PDB file of C-alpha atoms in Angstrom:
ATOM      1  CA  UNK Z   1       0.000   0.000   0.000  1.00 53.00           C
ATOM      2  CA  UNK Z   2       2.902   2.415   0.935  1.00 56.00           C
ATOM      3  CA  UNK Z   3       5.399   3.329  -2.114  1.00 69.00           C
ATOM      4  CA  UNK Z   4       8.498   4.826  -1.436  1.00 82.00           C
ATOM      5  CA  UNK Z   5       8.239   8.221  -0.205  1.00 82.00           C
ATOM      6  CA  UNK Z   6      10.174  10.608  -3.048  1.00 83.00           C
ATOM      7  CA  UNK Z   7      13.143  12.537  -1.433  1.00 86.00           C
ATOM      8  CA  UNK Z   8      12.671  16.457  -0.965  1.00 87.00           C
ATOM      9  CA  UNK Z   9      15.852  18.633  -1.228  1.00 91.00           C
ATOM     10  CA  UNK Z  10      15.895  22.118   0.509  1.00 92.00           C
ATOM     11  CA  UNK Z  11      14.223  23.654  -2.699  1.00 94.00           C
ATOM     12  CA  UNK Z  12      11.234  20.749  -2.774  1.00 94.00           C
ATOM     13  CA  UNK Z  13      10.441  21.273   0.927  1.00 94.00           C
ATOM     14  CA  UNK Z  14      10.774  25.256   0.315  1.00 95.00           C
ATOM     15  CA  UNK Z  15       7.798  24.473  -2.128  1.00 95.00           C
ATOM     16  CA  UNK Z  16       6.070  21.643  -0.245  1.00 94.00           C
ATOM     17  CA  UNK Z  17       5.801  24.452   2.684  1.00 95.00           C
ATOM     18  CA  UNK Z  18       4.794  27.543   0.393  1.00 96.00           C
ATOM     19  CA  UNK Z  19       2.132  25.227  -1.536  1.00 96.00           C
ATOM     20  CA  UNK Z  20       0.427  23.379   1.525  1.00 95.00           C
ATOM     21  CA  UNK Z  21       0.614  26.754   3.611  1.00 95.00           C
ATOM     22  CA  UNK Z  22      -1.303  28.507   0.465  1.00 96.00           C
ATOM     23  CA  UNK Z  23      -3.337  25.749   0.278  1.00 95.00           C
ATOM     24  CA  UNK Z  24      -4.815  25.368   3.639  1.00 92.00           C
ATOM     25  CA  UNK Z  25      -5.490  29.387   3.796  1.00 95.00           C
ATOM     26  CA  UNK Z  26      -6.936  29.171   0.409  1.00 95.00           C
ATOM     27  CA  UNK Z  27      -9.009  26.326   1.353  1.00 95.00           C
ATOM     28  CA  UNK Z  28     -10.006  26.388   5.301  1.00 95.00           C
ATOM     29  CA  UNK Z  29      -9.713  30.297   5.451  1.00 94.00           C
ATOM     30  CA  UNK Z  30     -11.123  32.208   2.139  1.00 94.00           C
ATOM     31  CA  UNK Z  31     -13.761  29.055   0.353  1.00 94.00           C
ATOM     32  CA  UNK Z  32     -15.358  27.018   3.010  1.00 92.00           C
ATOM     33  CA  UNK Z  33     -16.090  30.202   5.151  1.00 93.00           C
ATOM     34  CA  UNK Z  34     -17.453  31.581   2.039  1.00 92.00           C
ATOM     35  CA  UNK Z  35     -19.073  28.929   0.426  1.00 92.00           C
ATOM     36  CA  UNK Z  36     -21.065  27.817   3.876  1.00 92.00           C
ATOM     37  CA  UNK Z  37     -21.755  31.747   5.149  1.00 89.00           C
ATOM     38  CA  UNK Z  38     -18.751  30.796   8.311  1.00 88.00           C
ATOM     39  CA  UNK Z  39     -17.114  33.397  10.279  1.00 92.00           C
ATOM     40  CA  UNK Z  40     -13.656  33.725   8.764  1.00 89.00           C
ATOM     41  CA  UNK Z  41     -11.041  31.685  10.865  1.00 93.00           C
ATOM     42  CA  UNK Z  42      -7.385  32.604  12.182  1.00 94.00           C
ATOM     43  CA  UNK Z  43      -6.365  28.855  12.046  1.00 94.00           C
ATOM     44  CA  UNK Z  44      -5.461  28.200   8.458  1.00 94.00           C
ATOM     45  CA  UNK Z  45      -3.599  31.609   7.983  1.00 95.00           C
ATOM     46  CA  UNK Z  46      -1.310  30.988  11.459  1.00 95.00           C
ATOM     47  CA  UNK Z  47      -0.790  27.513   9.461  1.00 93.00           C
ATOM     48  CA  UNK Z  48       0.442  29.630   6.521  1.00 94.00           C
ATOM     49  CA  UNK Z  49       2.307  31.675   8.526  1.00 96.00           C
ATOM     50  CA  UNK Z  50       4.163  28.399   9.904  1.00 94.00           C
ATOM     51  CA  UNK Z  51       4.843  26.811   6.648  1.00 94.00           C
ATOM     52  CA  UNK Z  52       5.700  30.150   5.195  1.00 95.00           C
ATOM     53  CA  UNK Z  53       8.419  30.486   8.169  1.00 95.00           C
ATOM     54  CA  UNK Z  54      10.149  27.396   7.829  1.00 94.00           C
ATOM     55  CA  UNK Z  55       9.794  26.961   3.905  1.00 95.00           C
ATOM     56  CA  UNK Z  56      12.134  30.447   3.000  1.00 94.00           C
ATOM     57  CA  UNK Z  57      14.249  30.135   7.125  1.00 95.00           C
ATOM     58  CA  UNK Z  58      14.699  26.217   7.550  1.00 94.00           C
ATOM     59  CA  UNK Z  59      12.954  24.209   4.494  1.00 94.00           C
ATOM     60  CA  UNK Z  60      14.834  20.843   6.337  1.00 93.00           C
ATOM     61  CA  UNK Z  61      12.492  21.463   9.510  1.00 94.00           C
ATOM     62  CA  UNK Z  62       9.675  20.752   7.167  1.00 93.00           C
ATOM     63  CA  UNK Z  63      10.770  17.338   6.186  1.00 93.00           C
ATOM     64  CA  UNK Z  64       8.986  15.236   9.142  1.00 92.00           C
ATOM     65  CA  UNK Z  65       5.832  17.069   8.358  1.00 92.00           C
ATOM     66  CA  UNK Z  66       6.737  15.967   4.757  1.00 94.00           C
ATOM     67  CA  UNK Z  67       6.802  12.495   5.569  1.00 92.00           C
ATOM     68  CA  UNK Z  68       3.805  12.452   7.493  1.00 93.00           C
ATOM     69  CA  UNK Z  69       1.898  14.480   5.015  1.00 92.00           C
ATOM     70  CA  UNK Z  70       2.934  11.490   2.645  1.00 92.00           C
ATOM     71  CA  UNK Z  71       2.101   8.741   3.960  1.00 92.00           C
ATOM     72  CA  UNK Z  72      -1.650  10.489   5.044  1.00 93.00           C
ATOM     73  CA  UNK Z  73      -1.844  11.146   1.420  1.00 92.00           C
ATOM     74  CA  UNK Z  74      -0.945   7.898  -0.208  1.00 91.00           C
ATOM     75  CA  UNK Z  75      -3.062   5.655   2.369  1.00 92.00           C
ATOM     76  CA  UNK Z  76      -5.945   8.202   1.315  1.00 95.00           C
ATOM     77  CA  UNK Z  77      -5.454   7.564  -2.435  1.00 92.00           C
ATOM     78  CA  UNK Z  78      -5.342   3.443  -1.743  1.00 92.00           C
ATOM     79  CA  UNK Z  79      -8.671   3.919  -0.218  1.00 96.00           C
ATOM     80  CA  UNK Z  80     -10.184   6.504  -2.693  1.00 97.00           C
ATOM     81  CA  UNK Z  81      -8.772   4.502  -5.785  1.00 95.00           C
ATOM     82  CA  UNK Z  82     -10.206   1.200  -4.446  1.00 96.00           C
ATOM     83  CA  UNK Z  83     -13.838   2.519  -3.978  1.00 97.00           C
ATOM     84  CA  UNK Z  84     -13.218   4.116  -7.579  1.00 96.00           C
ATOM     85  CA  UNK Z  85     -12.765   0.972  -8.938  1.00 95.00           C
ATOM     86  CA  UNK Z  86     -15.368  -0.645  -6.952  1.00 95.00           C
ATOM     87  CA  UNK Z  87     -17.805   1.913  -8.376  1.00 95.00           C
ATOM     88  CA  UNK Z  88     -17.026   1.410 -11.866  1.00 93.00           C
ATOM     89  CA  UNK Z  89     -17.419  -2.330 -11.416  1.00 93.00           C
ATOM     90  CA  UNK Z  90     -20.561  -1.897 -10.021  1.00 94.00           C
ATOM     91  CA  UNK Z  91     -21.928   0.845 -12.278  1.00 95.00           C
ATOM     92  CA  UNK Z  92     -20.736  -0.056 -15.689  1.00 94.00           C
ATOM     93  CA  UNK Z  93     -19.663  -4.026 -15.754  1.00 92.00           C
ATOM     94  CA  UNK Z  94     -21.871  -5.863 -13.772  1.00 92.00           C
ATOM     95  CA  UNK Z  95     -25.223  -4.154 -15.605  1.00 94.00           C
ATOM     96  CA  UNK Z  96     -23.178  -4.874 -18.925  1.00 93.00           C
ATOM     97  CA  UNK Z  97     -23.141  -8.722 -17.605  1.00 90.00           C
ATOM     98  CA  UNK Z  98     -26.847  -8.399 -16.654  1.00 92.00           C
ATOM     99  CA  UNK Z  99     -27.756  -6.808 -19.838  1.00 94.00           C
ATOM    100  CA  UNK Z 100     -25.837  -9.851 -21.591  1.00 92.00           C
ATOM    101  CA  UNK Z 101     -26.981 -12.133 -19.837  1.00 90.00           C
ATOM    102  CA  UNK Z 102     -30.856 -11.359 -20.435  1.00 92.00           C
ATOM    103  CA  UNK Z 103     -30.262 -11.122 -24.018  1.00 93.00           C
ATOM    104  CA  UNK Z 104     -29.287 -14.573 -24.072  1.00 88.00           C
ATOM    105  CA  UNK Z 105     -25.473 -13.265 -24.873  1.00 87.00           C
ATOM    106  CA  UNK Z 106     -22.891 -15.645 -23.973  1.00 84.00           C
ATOM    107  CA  UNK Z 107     -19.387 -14.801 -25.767  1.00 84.00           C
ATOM    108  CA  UNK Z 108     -17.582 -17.047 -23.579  1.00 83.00           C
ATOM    109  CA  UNK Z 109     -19.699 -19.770 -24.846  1.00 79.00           C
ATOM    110  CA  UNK Z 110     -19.972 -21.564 -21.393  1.00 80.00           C
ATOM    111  CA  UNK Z 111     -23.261 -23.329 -22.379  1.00 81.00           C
ATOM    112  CA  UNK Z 112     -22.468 -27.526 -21.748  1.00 83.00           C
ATOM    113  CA  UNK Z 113     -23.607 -29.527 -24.476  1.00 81.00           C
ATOM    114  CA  UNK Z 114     -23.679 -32.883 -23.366  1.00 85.00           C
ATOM    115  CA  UNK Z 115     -23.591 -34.627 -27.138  1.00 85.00           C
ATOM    116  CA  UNK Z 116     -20.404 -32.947 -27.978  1.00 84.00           C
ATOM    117  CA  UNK Z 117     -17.630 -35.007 -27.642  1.00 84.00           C
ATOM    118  CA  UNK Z 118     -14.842 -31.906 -27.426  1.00 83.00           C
ATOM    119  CA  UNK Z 119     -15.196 -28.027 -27.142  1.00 80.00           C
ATOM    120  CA  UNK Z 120     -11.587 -27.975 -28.855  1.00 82.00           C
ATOM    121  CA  UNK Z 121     -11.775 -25.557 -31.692  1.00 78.00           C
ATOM    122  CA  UNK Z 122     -10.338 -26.634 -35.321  1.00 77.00           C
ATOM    123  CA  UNK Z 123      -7.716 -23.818 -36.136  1.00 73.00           C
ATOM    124  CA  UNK Z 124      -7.809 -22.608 -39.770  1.00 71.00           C
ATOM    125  CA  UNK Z 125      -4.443 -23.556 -41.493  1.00 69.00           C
ATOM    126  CA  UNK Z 126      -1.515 -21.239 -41.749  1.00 65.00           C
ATOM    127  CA  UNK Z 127      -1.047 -18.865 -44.990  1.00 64.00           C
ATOM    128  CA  UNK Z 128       2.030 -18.668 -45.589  1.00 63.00           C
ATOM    129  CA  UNK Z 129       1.932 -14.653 -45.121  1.00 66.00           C
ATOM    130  CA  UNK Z 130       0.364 -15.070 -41.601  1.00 67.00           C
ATOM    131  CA  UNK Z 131       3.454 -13.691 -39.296  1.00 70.00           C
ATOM    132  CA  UNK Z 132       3.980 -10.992 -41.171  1.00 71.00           C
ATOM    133  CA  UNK Z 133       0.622  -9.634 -41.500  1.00 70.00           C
ATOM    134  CA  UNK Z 134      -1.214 -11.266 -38.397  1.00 68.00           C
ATOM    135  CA  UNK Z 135      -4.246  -9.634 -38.544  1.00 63.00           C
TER     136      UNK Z 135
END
């Protein structure tokens, strides 16, 4: 489930800080207060402040919060990609099955027939132009 987290040098964490900072004061401090009519919180701009701080003073301060940030974020997107998939299974192949299957459709041709002695196919013989036009 965990990859390898990538390594940051001092100008990757200087950006991981100055894009999550602007991110969370973006996000938690100018849309959700205005999108659900809340009073306008300090939190997310003290966060910016932080991240602002030690992105441009100490970027190599920032790399635990890296890490953790990481690891949140890729256990999130094993969990989100899984349902994803789970959804489009649900919502696209198994009514395409059901749909098949009460047309009569059967292309895997499962259907036992009892009188036939083999289900072996006879394979049409080889031109002699077959390899290098396959199709």
């Amino acid at each position: 489930m965990f990859d390898e987290i990538p390594f940051l040098d001092k100008k990757g964490l200087r950006d991981f800080g100055l894009v999550t900072g602007a991110l969370f004061a973006g996000i938690f401090g100018i849309a959700f207060p205005y999108a659900f009519a809340y009073p306008w919180p300090i939190w997310p701009w003290i966060i910016l402040i932080l991240l602002a701080l030690f992105a441009l003073l100490k970027p190599l301060w920032l790399r635990p919060f890296y890490n953790v940030w990481m690891r949140i974020s890729m256990a999130i997107g094993a969990v989100v990609s899984r349902i994803i998939l789970a959804a489009v299974f649900f919502l696209v192949v198994t009514p395409t099955g059901l749909i098949m299957r009460a047309c009569g459709t059967d292309p895997m041709r499962r259907k036992l027939d009892r009188e036939t002695p083999s289900y072996k196919e006879a394979i049409s013989e080889n031109k002699s132009n077959s390899f290098n036009n396959p199709f």
